[in-house]
PDB file of N, CA and C in Angstrom:
ATOM      1  N   UNK G   1       0.829  -1.192   0.038  1.00 65.00           N
ATOM      2  CA  UNK G   1      -0.028  -0.014   0.018  1.00 65.00           C
ATOM      3  C   UNK G   1       0.894   1.271  -0.018  1.00 65.00           C
ATOM      4  N   UNK G   2       0.618   2.107  -0.837  1.00 65.00           N
ATOM      5  CA  UNK G   2       1.425   3.385  -0.947  1.00 65.00           C
ATOM      6  C   UNK G   2       0.936   4.327   0.089  1.00 65.00           C
ATOM      7  N   UNK G   3       1.780   4.858   0.965  1.00 65.00           N
ATOM      8  CA  UNK G   3       1.427   5.701   2.047  1.00 65.00           C
ATOM      9  C   UNK G   3       1.810   7.163   1.801  1.00 65.00           C
ATOM     10  N   UNK G   4       2.894   7.318   0.946  1.00 65.00           N
ATOM     11  CA  UNK G   4       3.465   8.688   0.717  1.00 65.00           C
ATOM     12  C   UNK G   4       3.839   8.712  -0.807  1.00 65.00           C
ATOM     13  N   UNK G   5       3.549   9.788  -1.472  1.00 71.00           N
ATOM     14  CA  UNK G   5       3.890   9.930  -2.861  1.00 71.00           C
ATOM     15  C   UNK G   5       4.057  11.460  -3.171  1.00 71.00           C
ATOM     16  N   UNK G   6       5.224  11.946  -2.881  1.00 76.00           N
ATOM     17  CA  UNK G   6       6.564  11.338  -2.336  1.00 76.00           C
ATOM     18  C   UNK G   6       6.579  11.298  -0.837  1.00 76.00           C
ATOM     19  N   UNK G   7       7.604  10.514  -0.341  1.00 81.00           N
ATOM     20  CA  UNK G   7       7.870  10.482   1.128  1.00 81.00           C
ATOM     21  C   UNK G   7       8.823  11.634   1.377  1.00 81.00           C
ATOM     22  N   UNK G   8       8.376  12.484   2.286  1.00 83.00           N
ATOM     23  CA  UNK G   8       9.206  13.687   2.663  1.00 83.00           C
ATOM     24  C   UNK G   8      10.052  13.311   3.809  1.00 83.00           C
ATOM     25  N   UNK G   9      11.396  13.597   3.634  1.00 81.00           N
ATOM     26  CA  UNK G   9      12.338  13.574   4.739  1.00 81.00           C
ATOM     27  C   UNK G   9      12.683  14.987   5.189  1.00 81.00           C
ATOM     28  N   UNK G  10      12.603  15.210   6.424  1.00 83.00           N
ATOM     29  CA  UNK G  10      13.086  16.512   6.928  1.00 83.00           C
ATOM     30  C   UNK G  10      14.332  16.271   7.692  1.00 83.00           C
ATOM     31  N   UNK G  11      15.281  16.912   7.446  1.00 84.00           N
ATOM     32  CA  UNK G  11      16.661  16.900   8.157  1.00 84.00           C
ATOM     33  C   UNK G  11      17.152  18.253   8.382  1.00 84.00           C
ATOM     34  N   UNK G  12      17.194  18.738   9.583  1.00 85.00           N
ATOM     35  CA  UNK G  12      17.626  20.111   9.726  1.00 85.00           C
ATOM     36  C   UNK G  12      16.677  21.044   9.041  1.00 85.00           C
ATOM     37  N   UNK G  13      17.211  21.981   8.283  1.00 88.00           N
ATOM     38  CA  UNK G  13      16.387  22.900   7.475  1.00 88.00           C
ATOM     39  C   UNK G  13      16.061  22.457   6.030  1.00 88.00           C
ATOM     40  N   UNK G  14      16.472  21.231   5.724  1.00 83.00           N
ATOM     41  CA  UNK G  14      16.380  20.684   4.523  1.00 83.00           C
ATOM     42  C   UNK G  14      15.231  19.755   4.338  1.00 83.00           C
ATOM     43  N   UNK G  15      14.501  19.763   3.259  1.00 82.00           N
ATOM     44  CA  UNK G  15      13.456  18.690   2.999  1.00 82.00           C
ATOM     45  C   UNK G  15      13.979  17.968   1.631  1.00 82.00           C
ATOM     46  N   UNK G  16      13.914  16.622   1.730  1.00 81.00           N
ATOM     47  CA  UNK G  16      14.199  15.793   0.687  1.00 81.00           C
ATOM     48  C   UNK G  16      13.034  14.942   0.394  1.00 81.00           C
ATOM     49  N   UNK G  17      12.942  14.460  -0.876  1.00 78.00           N
ATOM     50  CA  UNK G  17      11.730  13.670  -1.334  1.00 78.00           C
ATOM     51  C   UNK G  17      12.118  12.353  -1.876  1.00 78.00           C
ATOM     52  N   UNK G  18      11.768  11.215  -1.366  1.00 81.00           N
ATOM     53  CA  UNK G  18      11.927   9.932  -1.962  1.00 81.00           C
ATOM     54  C   UNK G  18      10.650   9.647  -2.695  1.00 81.00           C
ATOM     55  N   UNK G  19      10.760   9.045  -3.802  1.00 74.00           N
ATOM     56  CA  UNK G  19       9.655   8.858  -4.723  1.00 74.00           C
ATOM     57  C   UNK G  19       8.286   8.246  -4.021  1.00 74.00           C
ATOM     58  N   UNK G  20       8.582   7.131  -3.387  1.00 62.00           N
ATOM     59  CA  UNK G  20       7.428   6.399  -2.759  1.00 62.00           C
ATOM     60  C   UNK G  20       7.745   5.989  -1.363  1.00 62.00           C
ATOM     61  N   UNK G  21       6.769   6.085  -0.416  1.00 64.00           N
ATOM     62  CA  UNK G  21       6.776   5.476   0.911  1.00 64.00           C
ATOM     63  C   UNK G  21       5.618   4.464   0.907  1.00 64.00           C
ATOM     64  N   UNK G  22       5.878   3.263   1.253  1.00 59.00           N
ATOM     65  CA  UNK G  22       4.879   2.174   1.354  1.00 59.00           C
ATOM     66  C   UNK G  22       4.883   1.338   2.642  1.00 59.00           C
ATOM     67  N   UNK G  23       3.781   0.724   2.882  1.00 62.00           N
ATOM     68  CA  UNK G  23       3.723  -0.322   3.818  1.00 62.00           C
ATOM     69  C   UNK G  23       3.361  -1.679   3.165  1.00 62.00           C
ATOM     70  N   UNK G  24       3.916  -2.694   3.671  1.00 55.00           N
ATOM     71  CA  UNK G  24       3.433  -4.005   3.266  1.00 55.00           C
ATOM     72  C   UNK G  24       3.358  -4.902   4.359  1.00 55.00           C
ATOM     73  N   UNK G  25       2.285  -5.740   4.253  1.00 49.00           N
ATOM     74  CA  UNK G  25       1.935  -6.666   5.155  1.00 49.00           C
ATOM     75  C   UNK G  25       2.637  -7.973   4.942  1.00 49.00           C
ATOM     76  N   UNK G  26       3.470  -8.407   5.835  1.00 50.00           N
ATOM     77  CA  UNK G  26       4.260  -9.639   5.662  1.00 50.00           C
ATOM     78  C   UNK G  26       3.423 -10.822   6.441  1.00 50.00           C
ATOM     79  N   UNK G  27       2.724 -11.540   5.646  1.00 49.00           N
ATOM     80  CA  UNK G  27       1.804 -12.583   6.137  1.00 49.00           C
ATOM     81  C   UNK G  27       2.456 -13.599   6.951  1.00 49.00           C
ATOM     82  N   UNK G  28       3.635 -14.042   6.648  1.00 49.00           N
ATOM     83  CA  UNK G  28       4.286 -15.012   7.363  1.00 49.00           C
ATOM     84  C   UNK G  28       4.686 -14.554   8.787  1.00 49.00           C
ATOM     85  N   UNK G  29       4.943 -13.276   8.993  1.00 50.00           N
ATOM     86  CA  UNK G  29       5.252 -12.719  10.289  1.00 50.00           C
ATOM     87  C   UNK G  29       4.177 -12.057  11.000  1.00 50.00           C
ATOM     88  N   UNK G  30       3.048 -11.853  10.195  1.00 51.00           N
ATOM     89  CA  UNK G  30       1.917 -11.083  10.730  1.00 51.00           C
ATOM     90  C   UNK G  30       2.374  -9.728  11.233  1.00 51.00           C
ATOM     91  N   UNK G  31       3.265  -9.115  10.431  1.00 62.00           N
ATOM     92  CA  UNK G  31       3.870  -7.775  10.839  1.00 62.00           C
ATOM     93  C   UNK G  31       3.832  -6.928   9.689  1.00 62.00           C
ATOM     94  N   UNK G  32       4.017  -5.638   9.854  1.00 71.00           N
ATOM     95  CA  UNK G  32       4.057  -4.623   8.840  1.00 71.00           C
ATOM     96  C   UNK G  32       5.406  -4.196   8.625  1.00 71.00           C
ATOM     97  N   UNK G  33       5.922  -4.018   7.411  1.00 76.00           N
ATOM     98  CA  UNK G  33       7.142  -3.399   7.109  1.00 76.00           C
ATOM     99  C   UNK G  33       7.019  -2.191   6.433  1.00 76.00           C
ATOM    100  N   UNK G  34       7.964  -1.196   6.664  1.00 80.00           N
ATOM    101  CA  UNK G  34       7.937   0.105   5.983  1.00 80.00           C
ATOM    102  C   UNK G  34       9.079   0.170   4.977  1.00 80.00           C
ATOM    103  N   UNK G  35       8.769   0.586   3.844  1.00 81.00           N
ATOM    104  CA  UNK G  35       9.811   0.691   2.804  1.00 81.00           C
ATOM    105  C   UNK G  35       9.787   2.030   2.149  1.00 81.00           C
ATOM    106  N   UNK G  36      10.853   2.481   1.527  1.00 84.00           N
ATOM    107  CA  UNK G  36      10.876   3.578   0.672  1.00 84.00           C
ATOM    108  C   UNK G  36      11.471   3.248  -0.624  1.00 84.00           C
ATOM    109  N   UNK G  37      10.994   3.757  -1.727  1.00 84.00           N
ATOM    110  CA  UNK G  37      11.490   3.404  -2.992  1.00 84.00           C
ATOM    111  C   UNK G  37      11.835   4.645  -3.774  1.00 84.00           C
ATOM    112  N   UNK G  38      13.122   4.762  -4.157  1.00 85.00           N
ATOM    113  CA  UNK G  38      13.575   5.856  -5.065  1.00 85.00           C
ATOM    114  C   UNK G  38      13.600   5.305  -6.497  1.00 85.00           C
ATOM    115  N   UNK G  39      12.834   5.851  -7.271  1.00 86.00           N
ATOM    116  CA  UNK G  39      12.772   5.361  -8.810  1.00 86.00           C
ATOM    117  C   UNK G  39      13.627   6.221  -9.598  1.00 86.00           C
ATOM    118  N   UNK G  40      14.444   5.526 -10.399  1.00 87.00           N
ATOM    119  CA  UNK G  40      15.399   6.243 -11.337  1.00 87.00           C
ATOM    120  C   UNK G  40      15.179   5.652 -12.763  1.00 87.00           C
ATOM    121  N   UNK G  41      15.083   6.636 -13.723  1.00 88.00           N
ATOM    122  CA  UNK G  41      14.850   6.236 -15.102  1.00 88.00           C
ATOM    123  C   UNK G  41      16.032   5.986 -15.823  1.00 88.00           C
ATOM    124  N   UNK G  42      17.257   6.546 -15.408  1.00 89.00           N
ATOM    125  CA  UNK G  42      18.521   6.451 -16.165  1.00 89.00           C
ATOM    126  C   UNK G  42      18.315   6.828 -17.601  1.00 89.00           C
ATOM    127  N   UNK G  43      17.844   8.090 -17.821  1.00 89.00           N
ATOM    128  CA  UNK G  43      17.601   8.666 -19.077  1.00 89.00           C
ATOM    129  C   UNK G  43      18.563   9.679 -19.440  1.00 89.00           C
ATOM    130  N   UNK G  44      19.609   9.886 -18.748  1.00 90.00           N
ATOM    131  CA  UNK G  44      20.651  10.848 -18.988  1.00 90.00           C
ATOM    132  C   UNK G  44      21.567  10.479 -20.196  1.00 90.00           C
ATOM    133  N   UNK G  45      22.609  11.239 -20.208  1.00 91.00           N
ATOM    134  CA  UNK G  45      23.664  11.094 -21.293  1.00 91.00           C
ATOM    135  C   UNK G  45      24.365   9.745 -21.265  1.00 91.00           C
ATOM    136  N   UNK G  46      24.502   9.294 -19.999  1.00 91.00           N
ATOM    137  CA  UNK G  46      25.230   7.880 -19.861  1.00 91.00           C
ATOM    138  C   UNK G  46      24.749   7.281 -18.493  1.00 91.00           C
ATOM    139  N   UNK G  47      24.690   5.941 -18.642  1.00 89.00           N
ATOM    140  CA  UNK G  47      24.232   5.097 -17.486  1.00 89.00           C
ATOM    141  C   UNK G  47      25.101   5.251 -16.341  1.00 89.00           C
ATOM    142  N   UNK G  48      26.452   5.500 -16.639  1.00 89.00           N
ATOM    143  CA  UNK G  48      27.339   5.600 -15.477  1.00 89.00           C
ATOM    144  C   UNK G  48      27.195   6.929 -14.789  1.00 89.00           C
ATOM    145  N   UNK G  49      26.946   7.964 -15.563  1.00 93.00           N
ATOM    146  CA  UNK G  49      26.647   9.292 -14.979  1.00 93.00           C
ATOM    147  C   UNK G  49      25.415   9.263 -14.151  1.00 93.00           C
ATOM    148  N   UNK G  50      24.337   8.655 -14.671  1.00 92.00           N
ATOM    149  CA  UNK G  50      23.073   8.443 -13.947  1.00 92.00           C
ATOM    150  C   UNK G  50      23.267   7.562 -12.629  1.00 92.00           C
ATOM    151  N   UNK G  51      24.176   6.559 -12.718  1.00 90.00           N
ATOM    152  CA  UNK G  51      24.465   5.728 -11.617  1.00 90.00           C
ATOM    153  C   UNK G  51      25.141   6.463 -10.474  1.00 90.00           C
ATOM    154  N   UNK G  52      26.101   7.341 -10.841  1.00 90.00           N
ATOM    155  CA  UNK G  52      26.863   8.193  -9.833  1.00 90.00           C
ATOM    156  C   UNK G  52      25.806   9.115  -9.108  1.00 90.00           C
ATOM    157  N   UNK G  53      24.830   9.703  -9.760  1.00 91.00           N
ATOM    158  CA  UNK G  53      23.823  10.572  -9.209  1.00 91.00           C
ATOM    159  C   UNK G  53      22.909   9.763  -8.299  1.00 91.00           C
ATOM    160  N   UNK G  54      22.394   8.551  -8.853  1.00 90.00           N
ATOM    161  CA  UNK G  54      21.577   7.679  -8.102  1.00 90.00           C
ATOM    162  C   UNK G  54      22.206   7.187  -6.857  1.00 90.00           C
ATOM    163  N   UNK G  55      23.487   6.764  -6.872  1.00 90.00           N
ATOM    164  CA  UNK G  55      24.249   6.301  -5.772  1.00 90.00           C
ATOM    165  C   UNK G  55      24.301   7.420  -4.687  1.00 90.00           C
ATOM    166  N   UNK G  56      24.729   8.635  -5.074  1.00 91.00           N
ATOM    167  CA  UNK G  56      24.808   9.690  -4.094  1.00 91.00           C
ATOM    168  C   UNK G  56      23.474   9.918  -3.456  1.00 91.00           C
ATOM    169  N   UNK G  57      22.405   9.950  -4.211  1.00 90.00           N
ATOM    170  CA  UNK G  57      21.139  10.136  -3.683  1.00 90.00           C
ATOM    171  C   UNK G  57      20.719   8.994  -2.678  1.00 90.00           C
ATOM    172  N   UNK G  58      20.973   7.809  -3.153  1.00 89.00           N
ATOM    173  CA  UNK G  58      20.626   6.684  -2.276  1.00 89.00           C
ATOM    174  C   UNK G  58      21.403   6.678  -0.890  1.00 89.00           C
ATOM    175  N   UNK G  59      22.691   6.981  -0.945  1.00 90.00           N
ATOM    176  CA  UNK G  59      23.517   7.132   0.291  1.00 90.00           C
ATOM    177  C   UNK G  59      22.922   8.183   1.180  1.00 90.00           C
ATOM    178  N   UNK G  60      22.670   9.384   0.625  1.00 90.00           N
ATOM    179  CA  UNK G  60      22.027  10.469   1.462  1.00 90.00           C
ATOM    180  C   UNK G  60      20.705  10.093   2.044  1.00 90.00           C
ATOM    181  N   UNK G  61      19.865   9.583   1.320  1.00 89.00           N
ATOM    182  CA  UNK G  61      18.535   9.143   1.853  1.00 89.00           C
ATOM    183  C   UNK G  61      18.755   8.037   2.797  1.00 89.00           C
ATOM    184  N   UNK G  62      19.578   7.116   2.602  1.00 89.00           N
ATOM    185  CA  UNK G  62      19.721   6.001   3.520  1.00 89.00           C
ATOM    186  C   UNK G  62      20.285   6.522   4.919  1.00 89.00           C
ATOM    187  N   UNK G  63      21.247   7.490   4.924  1.00 90.00           N
ATOM    188  CA  UNK G  63      21.825   8.022   6.103  1.00 90.00           C
ATOM    189  C   UNK G  63      20.645   8.762   6.895  1.00 90.00           C
ATOM    190  N   UNK G  64      19.911   9.443   6.167  1.00 90.00           N
ATOM    191  CA  UNK G  64      18.774  10.241   6.842  1.00 90.00           C
ATOM    192  C   UNK G  64      17.718   9.254   7.436  1.00 90.00           C
ATOM    193  N   UNK G  65      17.384   8.246   6.600  1.00 89.00           N
ATOM    194  CA  UNK G  65      16.485   7.269   7.221  1.00 89.00           C
ATOM    195  C   UNK G  65      16.956   6.496   8.469  1.00 89.00           C
ATOM    196  N   UNK G  66      18.192   6.245   8.467  1.00 90.00           N
ATOM    197  CA  UNK G  66      18.785   5.614   9.625  1.00 90.00           C
ATOM    198  C   UNK G  66      18.620   6.468  10.897  1.00 90.00           C
ATOM    199  N   UNK G  67      18.707   7.743  10.659  1.00 89.00           N
ATOM    200  CA  UNK G  67      18.615   8.703  11.798  1.00 89.00           C
ATOM    201  C   UNK G  67      17.051   8.889  12.183  1.00 89.00           C
ATOM    202  N   UNK G  68      16.267   9.002  11.165  1.00 89.00           N
ATOM    203  CA  UNK G  68      14.779   9.484  11.402  1.00 89.00           C
ATOM    204  C   UNK G  68      13.786   8.361  11.385  1.00 89.00           C
ATOM    205  N   UNK G  69      13.990   7.328  10.580  1.00 87.00           N
ATOM    206  CA  UNK G  69      13.045   6.153  10.433  1.00 87.00           C
ATOM    207  C   UNK G  69      13.757   4.909  10.287  1.00 87.00           C
ATOM    208  N   UNK G  70      14.574   4.455  11.335  1.00 88.00           N
ATOM    209  CA  UNK G  70      15.465   3.321  11.076  1.00 88.00           C
ATOM    210  C   UNK G  70      14.657   1.987  10.733  1.00 88.00           C
ATOM    211  N   UNK G  71      13.418   1.901  11.021  1.00 84.00           N
ATOM    212  CA  UNK G  71      12.651   0.763  10.562  1.00 84.00           C
ATOM    213  C   UNK G  71      12.352   0.647   9.148  1.00 84.00           C
ATOM    214  N   UNK G  72      12.471   1.789   8.401  1.00 84.00           N
ATOM    215  CA  UNK G  72      12.087   1.932   6.911  1.00 84.00           C
ATOM    216  C   UNK G  72      13.263   1.448   6.125  1.00 84.00           C
ATOM    217  N   UNK G  73      13.095   0.452   5.133  1.00 83.00           N
ATOM    218  CA  UNK G  73      14.053   0.032   4.315  1.00 83.00           C
ATOM    219  C   UNK G  73      14.052   0.759   2.992  1.00 83.00           C
ATOM    220  N   UNK G  74      15.198   1.187   2.528  1.00 85.00           N
ATOM    221  CA  UNK G  74      15.201   1.972   1.134  1.00 85.00           C
ATOM    222  C   UNK G  74      15.604   0.969   0.060  1.00 85.00           C
ATOM    223  N   UNK G  75      14.862   1.185  -0.971  1.00 83.00           N
ATOM    224  CA  UNK G  75      15.083   0.429  -2.316  1.00 83.00           C
ATOM    225  C   UNK G  75      15.359   1.419  -3.368  1.00 83.00           C
ATOM    226  N   UNK G  76      16.248   1.046  -4.347  1.00 84.00           N
ATOM    227  CA  UNK G  76      16.392   1.753  -5.545  1.00 84.00           C
ATOM    228  C   UNK G  76      15.858   1.009  -6.741  1.00 84.00           C
ATOM    229  N   UNK G  77      14.850   1.644  -7.418  1.00 84.00           N
ATOM    230  CA  UNK G  77      14.267   0.919  -8.479  1.00 84.00           C
ATOM    231  C   UNK G  77      14.778   1.503  -9.795  1.00 84.00           C
ATOM    232  N   UNK G  78      15.179   0.557 -10.723  1.00 85.00           N
ATOM    233  CA  UNK G  78      15.739   0.910 -11.980  1.00 85.00           C
ATOM    234  C   UNK G  78      15.087   0.163 -13.067  1.00 85.00           C
ATOM    235  N   UNK G  79      15.062   0.637 -14.360  1.00 86.00           N
ATOM    236  CA  UNK G  79      14.409  -0.113 -15.432  1.00 86.00           C
ATOM    237  C   UNK G  79      15.261  -1.443 -15.624  1.00 86.00           C
ATOM    238  N   UNK G  80      14.490  -2.440 -16.169  1.00 87.00           N
ATOM    239  CA  UNK G  80      15.049  -3.786 -16.352  1.00 87.00           C
ATOM    240  C   UNK G  80      16.336  -3.683 -17.251  1.00 87.00           C
ATOM    241  N   UNK G  81      16.253  -2.899 -18.323  1.00 87.00           N
ATOM    242  CA  UNK G  81      17.509  -2.751 -19.178  1.00 87.00           C
ATOM    243  C   UNK G  81      18.595  -2.275 -18.475  1.00 87.00           C
ATOM    244  N   UNK G  82      18.473  -1.278 -17.462  1.00 87.00           N
ATOM    245  CA  UNK G  82      19.640  -0.750 -16.733  1.00 87.00           C
ATOM    246  C   UNK G  82      20.225  -1.903 -15.834  1.00 87.00           C
ATOM    247  N   UNK G  83      19.301  -2.710 -15.210  1.00 85.00           N
ATOM    248  CA  UNK G  83      19.796  -3.807 -14.336  1.00 85.00           C
ATOM    249  C   UNK G  83      20.561  -4.720 -15.306  1.00 85.00           C
ATOM    250  N   UNK G  84      20.051  -5.181 -16.367  1.00 86.00           N
ATOM    251  CA  UNK G  84      20.630  -6.156 -17.310  1.00 86.00           C
ATOM    252  C   UNK G  84      21.929  -5.656 -17.779  1.00 86.00           C
ATOM    253  N   UNK G  85      21.930  -4.364 -18.235  1.00 87.00           N
ATOM    254  CA  UNK G  85      23.124  -3.814 -18.830  1.00 87.00           C
ATOM    255  C   UNK G  85      24.217  -3.306 -17.927  1.00 87.00           C
ATOM    256  N   UNK G  86      23.818  -2.672 -16.743  1.00 87.00           N
ATOM    257  CA  UNK G  86      24.766  -2.083 -15.878  1.00 87.00           C
ATOM    258  C   UNK G  86      25.124  -2.991 -14.747  1.00 87.00           C
ATOM    259  N   UNK G  87      24.101  -3.496 -13.958  1.00 82.00           N
ATOM    260  CA  UNK G  87      24.257  -4.146 -12.781  1.00 82.00           C
ATOM    261  C   UNK G  87      24.799  -5.643 -13.097  1.00 82.00           C
ATOM    262  N   UNK G  88      24.738  -6.063 -14.226  1.00 86.00           N
ATOM    263  CA  UNK G  88      25.571  -7.318 -14.581  1.00 86.00           C
ATOM    264  C   UNK G  88      26.993  -7.172 -14.977  1.00 86.00           C
ATOM    265  N   UNK G  89      27.401  -5.891 -15.166  1.00 89.00           N
ATOM    266  CA  UNK G  89      28.841  -5.587 -15.340  1.00 89.00           C
ATOM    267  C   UNK G  89      29.500  -5.575 -14.054  1.00 89.00           C
ATOM    268  N   UNK G  90      30.825  -5.594 -14.075  1.00 91.00           N
ATOM    269  CA  UNK G  90      31.641  -5.656 -12.796  1.00 91.00           C
ATOM    270  C   UNK G  90      31.364  -4.407 -11.859  1.00 91.00           C
ATOM    271  N   UNK G  91      31.119  -3.260 -12.512  1.00 89.00           N
ATOM    272  CA  UNK G  91      30.923  -2.082 -11.606  1.00 89.00           C
ATOM    273  C   UNK G  91      29.514  -2.198 -10.929  1.00 89.00           C
ATOM    274  N   UNK G  92      28.544  -2.778 -11.568  1.00 86.00           N
ATOM    275  CA  UNK G  92      27.268  -2.863 -10.956  1.00 86.00           C
ATOM    276  C   UNK G  92      27.256  -3.975  -9.932  1.00 86.00           C
ATOM    277  N   UNK G  93      27.965  -5.112 -10.218  1.00 86.00           N
ATOM    278  CA  UNK G  93      28.051  -6.185  -9.306  1.00 86.00           C
ATOM    279  C   UNK G  93      28.812  -5.660  -7.980  1.00 86.00           C
ATOM    280  N   UNK G  94      29.767  -4.792  -8.067  1.00 88.00           N
ATOM    281  CA  UNK G  94      30.480  -4.191  -7.006  1.00 88.00           C
ATOM    282  C   UNK G  94      29.527  -3.460  -6.050  1.00 88.00           C
ATOM    283  N   UNK G  95      28.617  -2.663  -6.753  1.00 85.00           N
ATOM    284  CA  UNK G  95      27.775  -1.908  -5.987  1.00 85.00           C
ATOM    285  C   UNK G  95      26.642  -2.785  -5.254  1.00 85.00           C
ATOM    286  N   UNK G  96      26.225  -3.755  -5.987  1.00 81.00           N
ATOM    287  CA  UNK G  96      25.203  -4.638  -5.369  1.00 81.00           C
ATOM    288  C   UNK G  96      25.779  -5.421  -4.136  1.00 81.00           C
ATOM    289  N   UNK G  97      27.040  -5.707  -4.255  1.00 81.00           N
ATOM    290  CA  UNK G  97      27.721  -6.421  -3.165  1.00 81.00           C
ATOM    291  C   UNK G  97      27.954  -5.469  -2.043  1.00 81.00           C
ATOM    292  N   UNK G  98      28.402  -4.255  -2.260  1.00 80.00           N
ATOM    293  CA  UNK G  98      28.877  -3.401  -1.214  1.00 80.00           C
ATOM    294  C   UNK G  98      27.879  -2.306  -0.801  1.00 80.00           C
ATOM    295  N   UNK G  99      27.031  -1.920  -1.578  1.00 77.00           N
ATOM    296  CA  UNK G  99      26.154  -0.852  -1.237  1.00 77.00           C
ATOM    297  C   UNK G  99      24.684  -1.081  -1.105  1.00 77.00           C
ATOM    298  N   UNK G 100      24.183  -1.967  -1.936  1.00 70.00           N
ATOM    299  CA  UNK G 100      22.738  -2.294  -1.984  1.00 70.00           C
ATOM    300  C   UNK G 100      22.360  -3.514  -1.270  1.00 70.00           C
ATOM    301  N   UNK G 101      22.763  -3.687  -0.038  1.00 64.00           N
ATOM    302  CA  UNK G 101      22.398  -4.774   0.765  1.00 64.00           C
ATOM    303  C   UNK G 101      22.528  -4.270   2.175  1.00 64.00           C
ATOM    304  N   UNK G 102      21.801  -4.939   2.995  1.00 57.00           N
ATOM    305  CA  UNK G 102      21.780  -4.498   4.488  1.00 57.00           C
ATOM    306  C   UNK G 102      23.235  -4.503   5.025  1.00 57.00           C
ATOM    307  N   UNK G 103      23.534  -3.569   5.972  1.00 53.00           N
ATOM    308  CA  UNK G 103      24.853  -3.509   6.466  1.00 53.00           C
ATOM    309  C   UNK G 103      25.321  -4.779   7.261  1.00 53.00           C
ATOM    310  N   UNK G 104      24.330  -5.513   7.782  1.00 56.00           N
ATOM    311  CA  UNK G 104      24.694  -6.705   8.534  1.00 56.00           C
ATOM    312  C   UNK G 104      25.140  -7.829   7.505  1.00 56.00           C
ATOM    313  N   UNK G 105      24.839  -7.674   6.235  1.00 55.00           N
ATOM    314  CA  UNK G 105      25.280  -8.668   5.254  1.00 55.00           C
ATOM    315  C   UNK G 105      26.516  -8.339   4.432  1.00 55.00           C
ATOM    316  N   UNK G 106      27.000  -7.113   4.757  1.00 47.00           N
ATOM    317  CA  UNK G 106      28.260  -6.624   4.056  1.00 47.00           C
ATOM    318  C   UNK G 106      29.408  -7.202   4.733  1.00 47.00           C
ATOM    319  N   UNK G 107      30.459  -7.565   3.948  1.00 50.00           N
ATOM    320  CA  UNK G 107      31.658  -8.129   4.604  1.00 50.00           C
ATOM    321  C   UNK G 107      32.374  -7.124   5.527  1.00 50.00           C
ATOM    322  N   UNK G 108      32.979  -7.624   6.567  1.00 47.00           N
ATOM    323  CA  UNK G 108      33.692  -6.654   7.453  1.00 47.00           C
ATOM    324  C   UNK G 108      34.951  -6.358   6.798  1.00 47.00           C
ATOM    325  N   UNK G 109      35.287  -5.091   6.779  1.00 44.00           N
ATOM    326  CA  UNK G 109      36.567  -4.624   6.147  1.00 44.00           C
ATOM    327  C   UNK G 109      37.535  -3.864   7.176  1.00 44.00           C
ATOM    328  N   UNK G 110      36.929  -3.599   8.341  1.00 43.00           N
ATOM    329  CA  UNK G 110      37.713  -2.809   9.331  1.00 43.00           C
ATOM    330  C   UNK G 110      37.622  -1.301   9.024  1.00 43.00           C
ATOM    331  N   UNK G 111      36.719  -0.949   8.068  1.00 39.00           N
ATOM    332  CA  UNK G 111      36.532   0.490   7.744  1.00 39.00           C
ATOM    333  C   UNK G 111      35.017   0.760   7.921  1.00 39.00           C
ATOM    334  N   UNK G 112      34.631   1.985   8.156  1.00 38.00           N
ATOM    335  CA  UNK G 112      33.240   2.325   8.151  1.00 38.00           C
ATOM    336  C   UNK G 112      32.609   2.145   6.908  1.00 38.00           C
ATOM    337  N   UNK G 113      31.433   1.645   6.785  1.00 36.00           N
ATOM    338  CA  UNK G 113      30.713   1.276   5.574  1.00 36.00           C
ATOM    339  C   UNK G 113      29.557   2.278   5.481  1.00 36.00           C
ATOM    340  N   UNK G 114      29.361   2.956   4.360  1.00 35.00           N
ATOM    341  CA  UNK G 114      28.236   3.814   4.144  1.00 35.00           C
ATOM    342  C   UNK G 114      26.975   3.106   3.662  1.00 35.00           C
TER     343      UNK G 114
END
């Protein structure tokens, strides 16, 4: 169920907007989870340029959500062609492994992980 379109994040004097805020009922757990979805079209001059912008936005939103709504999980939605073309390449696989998964599933490196 969509609860926010867009989901407004307030941090200090700044307002930011994630494309969608939703709630979903998890039948197996009889619990409700809160998610946010940032939708990217990747329609710029290059997919890598769009990826850099999307990653920066994702990291910013994720950090704010950790402070303001730690129970809400952030997702990045991309077109199928972008996933097939970019995220199947080594650069995309690197990001999937290191950035787009929960911190508890990331490998320990001895450094802070964003």
